[in-house]
Amino acid sequence: MQIKREELVERTERMREQMNAHGFDALIIYSDEYRSGNGTYFTNYKPINLIEESPQMLCLIGDLPPTLFIGRLNSYAARQTVWIEDVRPIHKLNEFMPEVFASLLGRPARIGLIGDNLLPLSNYRVIQHHLNQADFISCTDLLIQLRQVKSSNEIDLMRKAARIDDEVLAGLLKKIHVGQTETQVAAEAEYIGRKMGADLGSATVVMSGPNTNFPAWRPSERIIEPGDFVLVDFNPAVSNYCNDGGITVLMPGASQEQTDALTFGHQVIKEVIPLIRPHTVASTIYDLMLERLEPAGYADNFVPYAKGQRGVGHGVGLDVVEQPDLTIDSDFDLLPGMTLAIKLDLHGLTGGGFRIECVVCVSETGIDPLNELILAENDTFTILS
Amino acid sequence: MQIKREELVERTERMREQMNAHGFDALIIYSDEYRSGNGTYFTNYKPINLIEESPQMLCLIGDLPPTLFIGRLNSYAARQTVWIEDVRPIHKLNEFMPEVFASLLGRPARIGLIGDNLLPLSNYRVIQHHLNQADFISCTDLLIQLRQVKSSNEIDLMRKAARIDDEVLAGLLKKIHVGQTETQVAAEAEYIGRKMGADLGSATVVMSGPNTNFPAWRPSERIIEPGDFVLVDFNPAVSNYCNDGGITVLMPGASQEQTDALTFGHQVIKEVIPLIRPHTVASTIYDLMLERLEPAGYADNFVPYAKGQRGVGHGVGLDVVEQPDLTIDSDFDLLPGMTLAIKLDLHGLTGGGFRIECVVCVSETGIDPLNELILAENDTFTILS
């Protein structure tokens, strides 16, 4: 199952309509192979980083057919697999600019830049040199708007990725044990997912014990001890569409405080998710969590992390972390077709803290959970004895 | 084993000497978490991409202590693990610029940019806005020069990574079989390496059968068939230092042409590597290979790939692929301390082609191989029957 050519062409035409509606003469859409969504959204191709680094730079100029610049070595596979006919190696950007942008040379032009948070200065300088009378205007939001509401094909792929992640996390519960290192836990998770055919949507997070205090952490050689929280965030991708699911495992020997908190965390996630409604303001998700956590005495373990460091979720799709962001300040409306990772982070507990995360799709009437494991299991399923 | 604080401080001071020698008022050194070498070289910290994207932007301004900007969430771990005292979250770059660059505000300044191939336009615009009288000059080469000659500590870490890769590739030979998908082969390689504590230095490459014709390819659901070449390039990292080792496995049922070519390929690699000498011009490596391949009738399987698409190797270190590049045109001298991936690519054979790759260190007197597997095994060890 793959996104079909017709859908890719249609996305490109919708992008072009946005370009025209906002009075741009051209759009330059940039992403690299690590945060590939902006490019992959139109090409269905995700470059690989070996031997070379490879961006995708899609150029829409007036009503001309699109041009794709891509890494030199990736261009061979892209030419055979991508629907766009004009594929050029980006190491010759300087040479190809006059031909590709012929219609805009030597005159004022309004050029929209999508992905200027990724477009490197060195490439921008080449573009600017050739289009030296152009205004370059950041308009990444135009693509964010398109990408944040998913089609049924996109949701199908994300459901497949979610099912894999559910199997990974369920399988991991049988593998994880005191004495393993964080890296070895990552090895087990990745092995299950990769054998099922998943690509790695992001680096795998494994934090244990005191390392759960960090909002971001690369798996280390720290050895898991009795009573540790072990936070695992594994993000498989299927046909470039990602899942962002996570559980926290509590190792045997934990305190009652840890057990109670993690049990309650599962309860809150399972209560809140079914209450989310389309066409309500997104900050509701934070509110629904706080409403439950505060009377139970967990507000201090929640608020500073959800407000300052972590939020309560974000969009997921071609990239593991996409717009929109879910925080106390999210004032946009939840729209049918939005695919969101919903997460509860409690920290500052004895022994650190935990995260529970699953991906849902906002539907016309409520919530369609893509990850099912956490919602189906009992509230103590990650507490090992 | 980790790079020690003293070495990190010394690197920073050597960088500052280069800054002064070239008349820069400041250096801005940029890398992201995917191509982290420029930053990790000074910090020994490698950010992780989950929840947020995280660059490292090191600022050396005159003789002031260094300032590190880093992703908001990664800044918590960085503050506790990095020797640099002034660590700030990069999402507040606009807010912190006036304070950090106070000595250069409102006056002409020469500012060197390292990593302008990675520095995103959006961050550059913030920097330029505050330092609006400054000239920004790309000088990535200054850091490339420092990074390309490794210290003995760096070489020790790279040897550990190479040993892990040797075990991965040897172990993989027992696991790989007809009927597996490319992704499942990647799963097996990563599992062995990750269990040994390795980080993933890059995406794992597995190309099989006709996919070996592509110079870059992401593992797919293609099922391995009898007689396939299966090219595996797995790149573990230990304490952030990478290996880039690769073998090609020939599945049972291959033709004599394939068997002969792969056997000869191993022979050539094993003959050429011991002949490499310090203080000789780097293009020698290409010449030494061609000298052997041409009389055996493989020039057409080598030259177009080594010249146009692949080269015969490259530097390896904190990034899997670093400068310098090894091609027919490499006119620099090989220096003791350079760590190089040497690779032989033969393509356009019946059934596709292959790559054999191992990392060596140039020593004072010759070559110190970091990967040992390929050099120690017989010429047919990857040919399965």
GROMACS .gro file of N, CA, C and O in nm, chain A residues 108-112 131 133-137:
model
   44
  108PRO      N    1   1.151   4.157  -1.081
  108PRO     CA    2   1.100   4.139  -0.945
  108PRO      C    3   1.005   4.020  -0.941
  108PRO      O    4   0.933   3.996  -1.038
  109ALA      N    5   1.009   3.946  -0.832
  109ALA     CA    6   0.919   3.832  -0.817
  109ALA      C    7   0.895   3.809  -0.668
  109ALA      O    8   0.979   3.843  -0.584
  110ARG      N    9   0.779   3.754  -0.640
  110ARG     CA   10   0.747   3.716  -0.501
  110ARG      C   11   0.760   3.565  -0.492
  110ARG      O   12   0.683   3.492  -0.555
  111ILE      N   13   0.856   3.521  -0.413
  111ILE     CA   14   0.882   3.377  -0.405
  111ILE      C   15   0.856   3.330  -0.262
  111ILE      O   16   0.914   3.382  -0.166
  112GLY      N   17   0.767   3.233  -0.251
  112GLY     CA   18   0.734   3.178  -0.119
  112GLY      C   19   0.833   3.069  -0.082
  112GLY      O   20   0.865   2.982  -0.163
  131LEU      N   21   1.818   3.488  -0.844
  131LEU     CA   22   1.691   3.561  -0.841
  131LEU      C   23   1.711   3.687  -0.758
  131LEU      O   24   1.647   3.707  -0.655
  133GLN      N   25   1.644   3.991  -0.786
  133GLN     CA   26   1.542   4.095  -0.770
  133GLN      C   27   1.417   4.043  -0.701
  133GLN      O   28   1.315   4.111  -0.693
  134ALA      N   29   1.424   3.922  -0.653
  134ALA     CA   30   1.306   3.859  -0.591
  134ALA      C   31   1.297   3.889  -0.442
  134ALA      O   32   1.398   3.911  -0.375
  135ASP      N   33   1.174   3.893  -0.394
  135ASP     CA   34   1.149   3.892  -0.249
  135ASP      C   35   1.123   3.748  -0.207
  135ASP      O   36   1.041   3.679  -0.270
  136PHE      N   37   1.188   3.705  -0.101
  136PHE     CA   38   1.167   3.569  -0.051
  136PHE      C   39   1.088   3.577   0.079
  136PHE      O   40   1.132   3.641   0.175
  137ILE      N   41   0.974   3.515   0.078
  137ILE     CA   42   0.880   3.529   0.190
  137ILE      C   43   0.853   3.391   0.250
  137ILE      O   44   0.810   3.299   0.179
   0.00000   0.00000   0.00000
